[in-house]
PDB file of C-alpha atoms and ligand atoms in Angstrom:
ATOM      1  CA  MET A   5      41.340 116.626 -17.531  1.00 69.00           C
ATOM      2  CA  GLY A   6      43.286 113.903 -15.662  1.00 94.00           C
ATOM      3  CA  LEU A   7      44.006 115.008 -12.110  1.00 97.00           C
ATOM      4  CA  LYS A   8      46.465 113.761  -9.522  1.00 97.00           C
ATOM      5  CA  THR A   9      46.198 114.535  -5.780  1.00 98.00           C
ATOM      6  CA  LEU A  10      49.283 114.707  -3.548  1.00 98.00           C
ATOM      7  CA  PRO A  11      49.537 115.736   0.125  1.00 98.00           C
ATOM      8  CA  ALA A  12      50.921 119.229   0.699  1.00 98.00           C
ATOM      9  CA  SER A  13      53.472 117.668   3.070  1.00 98.00           C
ATOM     10  CA  GLN A  14      55.416 116.532  -0.021  1.00 98.00           C
ATOM     11  CA  PHE A  15      56.226 120.161  -0.926  1.00 98.00           C
ATOM     12  CA  THR A  16      58.357 122.856   0.706  1.00 98.00           C
ATOM     13  CA  ILE A  17      56.715 125.883   2.349  1.00 98.00           C
ATOM     14  CA  GLU A  18      58.264 128.004  -0.435  1.00 98.00           C
ATOM     15  CA  LYS A  19      56.516 125.874  -3.066  1.00 98.00           C
ATOM     16  CA  LEU A  20      53.194 125.897  -1.202  1.00 98.00           C
ATOM     17  CA  THR A  21      53.365 129.691  -0.906  1.00 98.00           C
ATOM     18  CA  ASP A  22      54.029 129.969  -4.646  1.00 98.00           C
ATOM     19  CA  PHE A  23      51.130 127.592  -5.414  1.00 98.00           C
ATOM     20  CA  TYR A  24      48.751 129.539  -3.192  1.00 97.00           C
ATOM     21  CA  ASN A  25      49.744 132.914  -4.683  1.00 97.00           C
ATOM     22  CA  GLN A  26      49.205 131.551  -8.228  1.00 97.00           C
ATOM     23  CA  THR A  27      45.568 130.797  -7.365  1.00 97.00           C
ATOM     24  CA  ARG A  28      44.835 134.252  -5.930  1.00 94.00           C
ATOM     25  CA  ILE A  29      46.076 136.628  -8.634  1.00 91.00           C
ATOM     26  CA  ASP A  30      42.498 137.606  -9.548  1.00 90.00           C
ATOM     27  CA  TYR A  31      40.922 137.248  -6.090  1.00 86.00           C
ATOM     28  CA  LEU A  32      38.034 139.419  -4.876  1.00 84.00           C
ATOM     29  CA  VAL A  33      40.118 140.717  -1.968  1.00 84.00           C
ATOM     30  CA  PRO A  34      43.859 140.496  -2.813  1.00 81.00           C
ATOM     31  CA  MET A  35      45.625 138.385  -0.168  1.00 86.00           C
ATOM     32  CA  PRO A  36      49.110 137.403  -1.346  1.00 90.00           C
ATOM     33  CA  MET A  37      51.242 135.670   1.282  1.00 94.00           C
ATOM     34  CA  SER A  38      54.976 135.636   1.974  1.00 95.00           C
ATOM     35  CA  VAL A  39      56.754 132.401   2.944  1.00 97.00           C
ATOM     36  CA  ASP A  40      57.073 133.537   6.587  1.00 95.00           C
ATOM     37  CA  VAL A  41      53.400 134.453   6.837  1.00 94.00           C
ATOM     38  CA  MET A  42      52.417 131.102   5.288  1.00 97.00           C
ATOM     39  CA  ALA A  43      54.601 129.209   7.803  1.00 97.00           C
ATOM     40  CA  GLU A  44      53.039 131.145  10.697  1.00 95.00           C
ATOM     41  CA  TYR A  45      49.546 130.550   9.298  1.00 97.00           C
ATOM     42  CA  ILE A  46      50.074 126.773   9.052  1.00 98.00           C
ATOM     43  CA  HIS A  47      51.403 126.669  12.609  1.00 98.00           C
ATOM     44  CA  ASP A  48      48.907 128.989  14.300  1.00 97.00           C
ATOM     45  CA  PHE A  49      45.797 127.556  12.673  1.00 98.00           C
ATOM     46  CA  ASP A  50      46.747 123.871  13.087  1.00 98.00           C
ATOM     47  CA  VAL A  51      46.864 123.134   9.370  1.00 98.00           C
ATOM     48  CA  ASP A  52      47.694 119.454   8.778  1.00 98.00           C
ATOM     49  CA  LEU A  53      49.773 119.282   5.588  1.00 98.00           C
ATOM     50  CA  GLU A  54      49.353 115.483   5.378  1.00 98.00           C
ATOM     51  CA  LEU A  55      45.602 116.089   4.977  1.00 98.00           C
ATOM     52  CA  SER A  56      45.897 119.119   2.668  1.00 98.00           C
ATOM     53  CA  PRO A  57      45.591 118.343  -1.062  1.00 98.00           C
ATOM     54  CA  ILE A  58      47.636 119.639  -3.972  1.00 98.00           C
ATOM     55  CA  ILE A  59      46.045 118.971  -7.378  1.00 98.00           C
ATOM     56  CA  LEU A  60      48.291 118.483 -10.388  1.00 98.00           C
ATOM     57  CA  ASP A  61      47.859 117.479 -14.012  1.00 97.00           C
ATOM     58  CA  GLU A  62      48.164 113.698 -14.026  1.00 96.00           C
ATOM     59  CA  ASP A  63      50.484 113.659 -17.074  1.00 96.00           C
ATOM     60  CA  THR A  64      52.535 116.856 -16.886  1.00 97.00           C
ATOM     61  CA  ASP A  65      52.509 117.617 -13.119  1.00 97.00           C
ATOM     62  CA  GLU A  66      51.353 121.151 -13.921  1.00 97.00           C
ATOM     63  CA  PHE A  67      49.958 122.730 -10.749  1.00 98.00           C
ATOM     64  CA  PHE A  68      46.171 123.290 -10.747  1.00 98.00           C
ATOM     65  CA  GLY A  69      44.926 123.740  -7.195  1.00 98.00           C
ATOM     66  CA  ILE A  70      45.598 123.826  -3.467  1.00 98.00           C
ATOM     67  CA  GLY A  71      43.561 123.483  -0.296  1.00 98.00           C
ATOM     68  CA  MET A  72      44.562 123.375   3.365  1.00 98.00           C
ATOM     69  CA  LEU A  73      42.808 121.595   6.198  1.00 98.00           C
ATOM     70  CA  GLY A  74      42.974 122.711   9.835  1.00 98.00           C
ATOM     71  CA  VAL A  75      42.262 120.016  12.413  1.00 98.00           C
ATOM     72  CA  ARG A  76      41.144 120.543  16.034  1.00 98.00           C
ATOM     73  CA  GLY A  77      39.292 117.928  18.043  1.00 96.00           C
ATOM     74  CA  ASP A  78      36.352 116.656  16.023  1.00 96.00           C
ATOM     75  CA  SER A  79      36.269 119.648  13.643  1.00 98.00           C
ATOM     76  CA  THR A  80      38.137 120.368  10.444  1.00 98.00           C
ATOM     77  CA  TRP A  81      38.499 123.795   8.794  1.00 98.00           C
ATOM     78  CA  ILE A  82      38.949 124.509   5.102  1.00 98.00           C
ATOM     79  CA  THR A  83      41.333 127.313   4.190  1.00 98.00           C
ATOM     80  CA  ARG A  84      43.655 128.638   1.430  1.00 97.00           C
ATOM     81  CA  LEU A  85      41.552 126.892  -1.238  1.00 98.00           C
ATOM     82  CA  GLY A  86      42.199 127.974  -4.804  1.00 97.00           C
ATOM     83  CA  VAL A  87      42.579 126.843  -8.401  1.00 98.00           C
ATOM     84  CA  THR A  88      44.744 128.691 -10.957  1.00 98.00           C
ATOM     85  CA  PRO A  89      42.618 130.894 -13.259  1.00 97.00           C
ATOM     86  CA  ALA A  90      43.603 128.918 -16.389  1.00 96.00           C
ATOM     87  CA  SER A  91      42.492 125.566 -14.974  1.00 96.00           C
ATOM     88  CA  ARG A  92      39.127 126.475 -13.441  1.00 97.00           C
ATOM     89  CA  ARG A  93      35.798 124.817 -14.286  1.00 97.00           C
ATOM     90  CA  ARG A  94      37.490 121.502 -15.008  1.00 95.00           C
ATOM     91  CA  GLY A  95      36.897 119.730 -11.700  1.00 97.00           C
ATOM     92  CA  ALA A  96      39.972 120.693  -9.643  1.00 98.00           C
ATOM     93  CA  GLY A  97      37.876 122.567  -7.024  1.00 98.00           C
ATOM     94  CA  ALA A  98      35.564 119.577  -6.650  1.00 98.00           C
ATOM     95  CA  ALA A  99      38.601 117.257  -6.332  1.00 98.00           C
ATOM     96  CA  ILE A 100      39.934 119.412  -3.467  1.00 98.00           C
ATOM     97  CA  ILE A 101      36.571 119.266  -1.662  1.00 98.00           C
ATOM     98  CA  ASN A 102      36.467 115.473  -2.084  1.00 98.00           C
ATOM     99  CA  ALA A 103      39.975 115.194  -0.647  1.00 98.00           C
ATOM    100  CA  PHE A 104      38.821 117.265   2.372  1.00 98.00           C
ATOM    101  CA  PHE A 105      35.814 114.985   2.887  1.00 98.00           C
ATOM    102  CA  ASP A 106      38.007 111.851   2.694  1.00 97.00           C
ATOM    103  CA  ALA A 107      40.510 113.326   5.157  1.00 98.00           C
ATOM    104  CA  SER A 108      37.766 114.459   7.561  1.00 98.00           C
ATOM    105  CA  LYS A 109      36.190 110.996   7.433  1.00 96.00           C
ATOM    106  CA  GLN A 110      39.584 109.351   7.955  1.00 96.00           C
ATOM    107  CA  ILE A 111      40.136 111.227  11.236  1.00 97.00           C
ATOM    108  CA  GLY A 112      36.521 110.831  12.425  1.00 97.00           C
ATOM    109  CA  ALA A 113      35.583 114.532  12.216  1.00 98.00           C
ATOM    110  CA  LYS A 114      31.983 115.458  13.038  1.00 97.00           C
ATOM    111  CA  ARG A 115      31.956 118.669  11.018  1.00 98.00           C
ATOM    112  CA  THR A 116      33.881 120.790   8.533  1.00 98.00           C
ATOM    113  CA  ILE A 117      33.806 124.579   8.827  1.00 98.00           C
ATOM    114  CA  LEU A 118      34.857 127.307   6.392  1.00 98.00           C
ATOM    115  CA  GLU A 119      34.464 131.009   5.705  1.00 98.00           C
ATOM    116  CA  VAL A 120      33.914 132.381   2.229  1.00 97.00           C
ATOM    117  CA  ILE A 121      33.970 136.040   1.223  1.00 96.00           C
ATOM    118  CA  LYS A 122      30.459 137.330   0.635  1.00 96.00           C
ATOM    119  CA  ASN A 123      29.619 137.503  -3.090  1.00 95.00           C
ATOM    120  CA  ASN A 124      32.310 134.977  -4.057  1.00 96.00           C
ATOM    121  CA  VAL A 125      29.747 133.155  -6.205  1.00 97.00           C
ATOM    122  CA  PRO A 126      32.020 130.397  -7.640  1.00 97.00           C
ATOM    123  CA  ALA A 127      33.244 129.304  -4.214  1.00 98.00           C
ATOM    124  CA  GLN A 128      29.883 129.624  -2.481  1.00 98.00           C
ATOM    125  CA  THR A 129      28.219 127.587  -5.247  1.00 98.00           C
ATOM    126  CA  LEU A 130      30.918 124.923  -4.953  1.00 98.00           C
ATOM    127  CA  PHE A 131      30.360 124.696  -1.181  1.00 98.00           C
ATOM    128  CA  GLU A 132      26.544 124.692  -1.373  1.00 98.00           C
ATOM    129  CA  ARG A 133      26.622 121.950  -3.995  1.00 97.00           C
ATOM    130  CA  ASN A 134      28.705 119.917  -1.586  1.00 97.00           C
ATOM    131  CA  GLY A 135      26.296 120.217   1.326  1.00 97.00           C
ATOM    132  CA  PHE A 136      27.671 123.217   3.258  1.00 98.00           C
ATOM    133  CA  LYS A 137      25.045 125.378   4.983  1.00 98.00           C
ATOM    134  CA  LYS A 138      25.373 129.071   5.834  1.00 97.00           C
ATOM    135  CA  THR A 139      25.521 129.669   9.602  1.00 96.00           C
ATOM    136  CA  ARG A 140      26.604 133.287  10.228  1.00 94.00           C
ATOM    137  CA  GLU A 141      27.742 136.460   8.550  1.00 96.00           C
ATOM    138  CA  LEU A 142      31.048 137.899   9.758  1.00 97.00           C
ATOM    139  CA  LEU A 143      32.556 141.388   9.398  1.00 97.00           C
ATOM    140  CA  VAL A 144      36.211 142.121   8.762  1.00 97.00           C
ATOM    141  CA  LEU A 145      37.161 145.610   9.961  1.00 97.00           C
ATOM    142  CA  ARG A 146      40.264 147.706   9.416  1.00 96.00           C
ATOM    143  CA  ARG A 147      41.600 150.956  10.789  1.00 95.00           C
ATOM    144  CA  ALA A 148      44.455 153.147   9.587  1.00 92.00           C
ATOM    145  CA  PRO A 149      47.093 154.136  12.166  1.00 92.00           C
ATOM    146  CA  ILE A 150      45.786 157.465  13.520  1.00 89.00           C
ATOM    147  CA  ARG A 151      46.304 158.712  17.075  1.00 91.00           C
ATOM    148  CA  PRO A 152      42.882 159.014  18.768  1.00 90.00           C
ATOM    149  CA  PRO A 153      41.875 162.574  19.744  1.00 84.00           C
ATOM    150  CA  LEU A 154      40.692 161.666  23.285  1.00 88.00           C
ATOM    151  CA  SER A 155      42.019 159.849  26.317  1.00 91.00           C
ATOM    152  CA  PRO A 156      40.128 156.889  27.740  1.00 94.00           C
ATOM    153  CA  GLU A 157      38.184 156.935  30.982  1.00 95.00           C
ATOM    154  CA  GLY A 158      38.442 154.154  33.513  1.00 96.00           C
ATOM    155  CA  GLU A 159      40.988 151.936  35.134  1.00 97.00           C
ATOM    156  CA  ILE A 160      42.975 149.813  32.686  1.00 97.00           C
ATOM    157  CA  THR A 161      44.937 146.671  33.576  1.00 97.00           C
ATOM    158  CA  TRP A 162      47.262 144.970  31.083  1.00 96.00           C
ATOM    159  CA  LEU A 163      46.580 141.296  30.535  1.00 97.00           C
ATOM    160  CA  TYR A 164      49.787 139.447  29.822  1.00 97.00           C
ATOM    161  CA  ARG A 165      49.677 136.270  27.734  1.00 97.00           C
ATOM    162  CA  LYS A 166      48.640 133.931  30.571  1.00 97.00           C
ATOM    163  CA  ASP A 167      45.869 136.283  31.769  1.00 97.00           C
ATOM    164  CA  ALA A 168      44.704 136.995  28.214  1.00 98.00           C
ATOM    165  CA  LEU A 169      44.397 133.240  27.585  1.00 97.00           C
ATOM    166  CA  ALA A 170      42.501 132.830  30.866  1.00 97.00           C
ATOM    167  CA  ALA A 171      40.096 135.621  29.816  1.00 97.00           C
ATOM    168  CA  LEU A 172      39.512 133.982  26.440  1.00 97.00           C
ATOM    169  CA  ARG A 173      38.957 130.610  28.120  1.00 96.00           C
ATOM    170  CA  SER A 174      36.051 132.192  30.012  1.00 95.00           C
ATOM    171  CA  TYR A 175      34.507 133.720  26.864  1.00 95.00           C
ATOM    172  CA  PRO A 176      30.851 132.632  26.784  1.00 91.00           C
ATOM    173  CA  HIS A 177      30.163 132.856  23.019  1.00 89.00           C
ATOM    174  CA  PRO A 178      31.303 130.716  20.063  1.00 89.00           C
ATOM    175  CA  LEU A 179      34.494 131.857  18.315  1.00 94.00           C
ATOM    176  CA  THR A 180      35.568 131.369  14.713  1.00 96.00           C
ATOM    177  CA  TRP A 181      38.646 129.244  13.968  1.00 97.00           C
ATOM    178  CA  VAL A 182      41.175 132.093  13.637  1.00 97.00           C
ATOM    179  CA  ASN A 183      40.044 133.748  16.885  1.00 96.00           C
ATOM    180  CA  ALA A 184      39.570 130.537  18.886  1.00 96.00           C
ATOM    181  CA  LEU A 185      41.610 129.650  21.965  1.00 97.00           C
ATOM    182  CA  GLY A 186      43.670 127.118  19.944  1.00 97.00           C
ATOM    183  CA  SER A 187      44.832 129.870  17.559  1.00 97.00           C
ATOM    184  CA  MET A 188      45.745 132.221  20.395  1.00 97.00           C
ATOM    185  CA  GLU A 189      47.598 129.464  22.283  1.00 97.00           C
ATOM    186  CA  ASN A 190      49.684 128.916  19.156  1.00 97.00           C
ATOM    187  CA  ALA A 191      50.293 132.631  18.511  1.00 95.00           C
ATOM    188  CA  SER A 192      53.642 134.106  19.527  1.00 89.00           C
ATOM    189  CA  MET A 193      52.329 137.486  20.781  1.00 93.00           C
ATOM    190  CA  PHE A 194      48.968 137.479  22.489  1.00 96.00           C
ATOM    191  CA  GLN A 195      47.820 139.883  25.183  1.00 97.00           C
ATOM    192  CA  GLY A 196      45.034 142.283  26.192  1.00 97.00           C
ATOM    193  CA  PHE A 197      43.581 144.807  28.618  1.00 96.00           C
ATOM    194  CA  SER A 198      40.744 144.797  31.069  1.00 98.00           C
ATOM    195  CA  ILE A 199      38.840 147.954  31.987  1.00 98.00           C
ATOM    196  CA  LYS A 200      36.657 149.150  34.875  1.00 98.00           C
ATOM    197  CA  LEU A 201      34.588 152.310  34.448  1.00 98.00           C
ATOM    198  CA  LYS A 202      33.123 154.516  37.210  1.00 97.00           C
ATOM    199  CA  ASP A 203      29.541 153.393  36.449  1.00 97.00           C
ATOM    200  CA  GLY A 204      30.507 149.751  37.068  1.00 97.00           C
ATOM    201  CA  THR A 205      30.883 148.824  33.375  1.00 98.00           C
ATOM    202  CA  ARG A 206      33.715 146.345  33.002  1.00 97.00           C
ATOM    203  CA  GLY A 207      35.138 144.042  30.353  1.00 98.00           C
ATOM    204  CA  TRP A 208      38.224 143.093  28.388  1.00 98.00           C
ATOM    205  CA  LEU A 209      39.877 143.016  24.980  1.00 97.00           C
ATOM    206  CA  VAL A 210      42.420 140.393  23.888  1.00 98.00           C
ATOM    207  CA  TYR A 211      44.361 140.613  20.622  1.00 97.00           C
ATOM    208  CA  ARG A 212      47.411 139.488  18.713  1.00 95.00           C
ATOM    209  CA  HIS A 213      50.339 141.824  18.339  1.00 91.00           C
ATOM    210  CA  LYS A 214      52.287 141.414  15.105  1.00 87.00           C
ATOM    211  CA  LYS A 215      55.274 143.331  13.719  1.00 83.00           C
ATOM    212  CA  GLN A 216      53.224 146.047  12.031  1.00 85.00           C
ATOM    213  CA  SER A 217      49.658 145.413  13.061  1.00 91.00           C
ATOM    214  CA  ILE A 218      47.311 144.419  15.842  1.00 94.00           C
ATOM    215  CA  THR A 219      44.886 141.688  14.861  1.00 95.00           C
ATOM    216  CA  HIS A 220      42.378 139.030  15.937  1.00 95.00           C
ATOM    217  CA  PHE A 221      40.423 140.988  18.550  1.00 95.00           C
ATOM    218  CA  GLU A 222      37.948 139.526  20.983  1.00 95.00           C
ATOM    219  CA  PHE A 223      35.898 141.768  23.289  1.00 95.00           C
ATOM    220  CA  HIS A 224      33.760 140.826  26.211  1.00 97.00           C
ATOM    221  CA  THR A 225      31.601 143.080  28.408  1.00 97.00           C
ATOM    222  CA  GLU A 226      31.184 141.407  31.785  1.00 96.00           C
ATOM    223  CA  LEU A 227      28.872 144.117  33.134  1.00 97.00           C
ATOM    224  CA  GLY A 228      27.321 147.346  31.871  1.00 98.00           C
ATOM    225  CA  ASN A 229      27.402 149.143  28.542  1.00 97.00           C
ATOM    226  CA  PRO A 230      29.298 147.302  25.722  1.00 97.00           C
ATOM    227  CA  VAL A 231      29.741 150.384  23.501  1.00 97.00           C
ATOM    228  CA  LYS A 232      31.173 152.448  26.361  1.00 97.00           C
ATOM    229  CA  MET A 233      33.454 149.579  27.375  1.00 97.00           C
ATOM    230  CA  ALA A 234      34.713 149.034  23.819  1.00 97.00           C
ATOM    231  CA  ARG A 235      35.136 152.763  23.058  1.00 97.00           C
ATOM    232  CA  ASN A 236      37.350 153.336  26.097  1.00 97.00           C
ATOM    233  CA  ILE A 237      39.390 150.191  25.649  1.00 96.00           C
ATOM    234  CA  LEU A 238      39.906 150.994  21.932  1.00 96.00           C
ATOM    235  CA  LEU A 239      40.998 154.550  22.823  1.00 96.00           C
ATOM    236  CA  TYR A 240      43.599 153.048  25.131  1.00 96.00           C
ATOM    237  CA  LEU A 241      44.666 150.468  22.535  1.00 95.00           C
ATOM    238  CA  HIS A 242      45.152 153.052  19.787  1.00 96.00           C
ATOM    239  CA  LEU A 243      47.055 155.431  22.051  1.00 95.00           C
ATOM    240  CA  GLN A 244      49.460 152.555  22.768  1.00 93.00           C
ATOM    241  CA  TYR A 245      49.760 151.498  19.122  1.00 93.00           C
ATOM    242  CA  HIS A 246      49.180 154.737  17.209  1.00 91.00           C
ATOM    243  CA  ARG A 247      51.583 153.681  14.433  1.00 91.00           C
ATOM    244  CA  MET A 248      49.995 150.319  13.760  1.00 93.00           C
ATOM    245  CA  ASP A 249      47.298 149.115  11.416  1.00 94.00           C
ATOM    246  CA  ALA A 250      44.398 147.354  13.087  1.00 96.00           C
ATOM    247  CA  TYR A 251      42.737 144.362  11.482  1.00 94.00           C
ATOM    248  CA  ALA A 252      39.764 142.949  13.386  1.00 94.00           C
ATOM    249  CA  GLU A 253      38.409 139.744  11.844  1.00 94.00           C
ATOM    250  CA  ASN A 254      35.160 137.870  12.118  1.00 96.00           C
ATOM    251  CA  PHE A 255      32.858 140.073  14.160  1.00 95.00           C
ATOM    252  CA  PHE A 256      29.304 138.842  14.153  1.00 92.00           C
ATOM    253  CA  ALA A 257      27.002 141.331  12.444  1.00 91.00           C
ATOM    254  CA  ASP A 258      25.033 141.759  15.714  1.00 91.00           C
ATOM    255  CA  ASP A 259      28.066 142.233  17.990  1.00 94.00           C
ATOM    256  CA  PRO A 260      27.040 144.918  20.524  1.00 95.00           C
ATOM    257  CA  HIS A 261      30.557 146.458  20.533  1.00 96.00           C
ATOM    258  CA  LEU A 262      30.503 147.385  16.835  1.00 96.00           C
ATOM    259  CA  PRO A 263      29.318 151.042  17.130  1.00 97.00           C
ATOM    260  CA  ALA A 264      32.466 151.816  19.148  1.00 96.00           C
ATOM    261  CA  PHE A 265      34.644 150.583  16.271  1.00 96.00           C
ATOM    262  CA  PHE A 266      32.987 152.862  13.751  1.00 95.00           C
ATOM    263  CA  ASP A 267      33.299 155.827  16.205  1.00 94.00           C
ATOM    264  CA  LEU A 268      37.025 155.151  16.389  1.00 94.00           C
ATOM    265  CA  GLY A 269      37.580 155.186  12.600  1.00 94.00           C
ATOM    266  CA  TYR A 270      37.250 151.509  11.714  1.00 96.00           C
ATOM    267  CA  PHE A 271      35.674 150.670   8.376  1.00 96.00           C
ATOM    268  CA  GLU A 272      34.182 147.464   7.024  1.00 96.00           C
ATOM    269  CA  ALA A 273      36.730 145.943   4.607  1.00 95.00           C
ATOM    270  CA  PHE A 274      34.539 142.996   3.577  1.00 96.00           C
ATOM    271  CA  ARG A 275      32.174 140.336   4.902  1.00 97.00           C
ATOM    272  CA  ARG A 276      32.511 136.595   5.164  1.00 97.00           C
ATOM    273  CA  ILE A 277      29.901 133.895   5.266  1.00 97.00           C
ATOM    274  CA  GLU A 278      30.594 131.054   7.677  1.00 97.00           C
ATOM    275  CA  MET A 279      29.452 127.661   6.369  1.00 98.00           C
ATOM    276  CA  VAL A 280      29.355 124.260   8.065  1.00 98.00           C
ATOM    277  CA  LYS A 281      28.895 120.709   6.906  1.00 98.00           C
ATOM    278  CA  GLU A 282      27.879 118.241   9.605  1.00 97.00           C
ATOM    279  CA  TYR A 283      28.668 114.557   9.035  1.00 95.00           C
ATOM    280  CA  THR A 284      26.118 111.964   9.969  1.00 84.00           C
ATOM    281  CA  ASP A 285      27.119 108.272   9.920  1.00 67.00           C
TER     282      ASP A 285
HETATM  283  C1  COA B 329      36.137 128.496  -6.268  1.00 95.35           C
HETATM  284  C2  COA B 329      37.144 127.725  -7.111  1.00 95.35           C
HETATM  285  C3  COA B 329      38.133 127.057  -6.146  1.00 95.35           C
HETATM  286  C4  COA B 329      36.419 126.662  -7.934  1.00 95.35           C
HETATM  287  O1  COA B 329      37.379 125.849  -8.564  1.00 95.35           O
HETATM  288  P1  COA B 329      37.087 125.075  -9.955  1.00 95.35           P
HETATM  289  O2  COA B 329      38.210 124.162 -10.199  1.00 95.35           O
HETATM  290  O3  COA B 329      36.751 126.047 -11.011  1.00 95.35           O
HETATM  291  O4  COA B 329      35.781 124.254  -9.550  1.00 95.35           O
HETATM  292  P2  COA B 329      35.161 123.000 -10.329  1.00 95.35           P
HETATM  293  O5  COA B 329      35.521 123.044 -11.772  1.00 95.35           O
HETATM  294  O6  COA B 329      35.534 121.766  -9.598  1.00 95.35           O
HETATM  295  O7  COA B 329      33.606 123.288 -10.167  1.00 95.35           O
HETATM  296  C5  COA B 329      32.799 122.581  -9.237  1.00 95.35           C
HETATM  297  C6  COA B 329      31.470 123.295  -9.101  1.00 95.35           C
HETATM  298  O8  COA B 329      31.651 124.565  -8.435  1.00 95.35           O
HETATM  299  C7  COA B 329      30.709 125.510  -8.950  1.00 95.35           C
HETATM  300  N1  COA B 329      31.405 126.591  -9.661  1.00 95.35           N
HETATM  301  C8  COA B 329      32.718 126.656  -9.960  1.00 95.35           C
HETATM  302  N2  COA B 329      32.985 127.820 -10.588  1.00 95.35           N
HETATM  303  C9  COA B 329      31.821 128.485 -10.704  1.00 95.35           C
HETATM  304  C10 COA B 329      31.455 129.741 -11.266  1.00 95.35           C
HETATM  305  N3  COA B 329      32.371 130.532 -11.844  1.00 95.35           N
HETATM  306  N4  COA B 329      30.160 130.120 -11.167  1.00 95.35           N
HETATM  307  C11 COA B 329      29.235 129.345 -10.566  1.00 95.35           C
HETATM  308  N5  COA B 329      29.515 128.117 -10.043  1.00 95.35           N
HETATM  309  C12 COA B 329      30.805 127.713 -10.095  1.00 95.35           C
HETATM  310  C13 COA B 329      29.864 124.746  -9.943  1.00 95.35           C
HETATM  311  O9  COA B 329      28.771 124.199  -9.237  1.00 95.35           O
HETATM  312  C14 COA B 329      30.810 123.664 -10.399  1.00 95.35           C
HETATM  313  O10 COA B 329      30.180 122.549 -10.939  1.00 95.35           O
HETATM  314  P3  COA B 329      29.861 122.488 -12.528  1.00 95.35           P
HETATM  315  O11 COA B 329      31.117 122.873 -13.234  1.00 95.35           O
HETATM  316  O12 COA B 329      29.436 121.085 -12.731  1.00 95.35           O
HETATM  317  O13 COA B 329      28.754 123.512 -12.737  1.00 95.35           O
HETATM  318  C15 COA B 329      37.895 128.663  -8.098  1.00 95.35           C
HETATM  319  O14 COA B 329      36.947 129.444  -8.809  1.00 95.35           O
HETATM  320  C16 COA B 329      38.913 129.599  -7.453  1.00 95.35           C
HETATM  321  O15 COA B 329      40.046 129.212  -7.185  1.00 95.35           O
HETATM  322  N6  COA B 329      38.540 130.868  -7.200  1.00 95.35           N
HETATM  323  C17 COA B 329      39.445 131.847  -6.624  1.00 95.35           C
HETATM  324  C18 COA B 329      39.863 131.503  -5.210  1.00 95.35           C
HETATM  325  C19 COA B 329      38.661 131.271  -4.321  1.00 95.35           C
HETATM  326  O16 COA B 329      37.621 131.890  -4.443  1.00 95.35           O
HETATM  327  N7  COA B 329      38.844 130.385  -3.326  1.00 95.35           N
HETATM  328  C20 COA B 329      37.809 130.040  -2.364  1.00 95.35           C
HETATM  329  C21 COA B 329      38.061 130.767  -1.099  1.00 95.35           C
HETATM  330  S1  COA B 329      36.876 130.361   0.123  1.00 95.35           S
END
């Protein structure tokens, strides 16, 4: 199969959205995107369309595959990768990975990061064969919009955008690409709360506020009991937003706040595996 690679920057956002949706019609977890959501995604996650490959049939220009590359500092991030069902197992996936490696080399990146849904055997095999190593397992949690039955304890302070960014800047643990400071700085609605409980427990939650959902949570317990902190701050959050879906991405499997989520009606939607390829000269 003769393949041709063009940069995604040569196509409109409408076309890129159509390409992406064509590759995901049989996906493990359905994730179709609208044009507006795609545009926001490219902006918020620093996707560089010059460095993002589109794979076409060399002779007919039929679309085969797409991949997008986020760029921040000396790291690149692979996202939105897919090949149309009819053209799989003919080298398009490998061609996308090679284009990512060339682009990462071109800009002097030290590593490339990605997340793949657990049990996505074709993609995980493709990544392993290309030198990616598993680093962490991540949980994606969801909650239906239900008003919580209790009121929170403690003293709550709203964190407006500037304060929420300052809180995240002080976060002592590594963050995944979508939850990292760069993503939140790019996001249009970002805010949070801090909480102080009578026993001295204190901490904060920051999150993105979208039209119909609250997403991209980060929690930090500065002192005291993480489950108590998270339970009370989540009670407050869901009293404020009782009509909204909640979508909390990329929690580490050993996050100490997790029991509070399950108490409040969250369920595990799926898991991701984070993988990294380090470049050595
Ligand atoms: C994963 C995906 C992009 C692979 O694309 P592809 O064009 O079929 O990949 P290639 O033909 O270049 O295959 C390269 C290698 O990947 C691995 N691979 C691809 N499909 C595989 C499968 N179904 N089972 C096991 N290994 C597979 C193989 O090692 C393969 O090499 P080989 O053909 O010499 O054995 C494609 O299956 C896809 O689009 N899936 C749905 C979307 C998706 O999962 N995206 C990834 C999100 S992280």
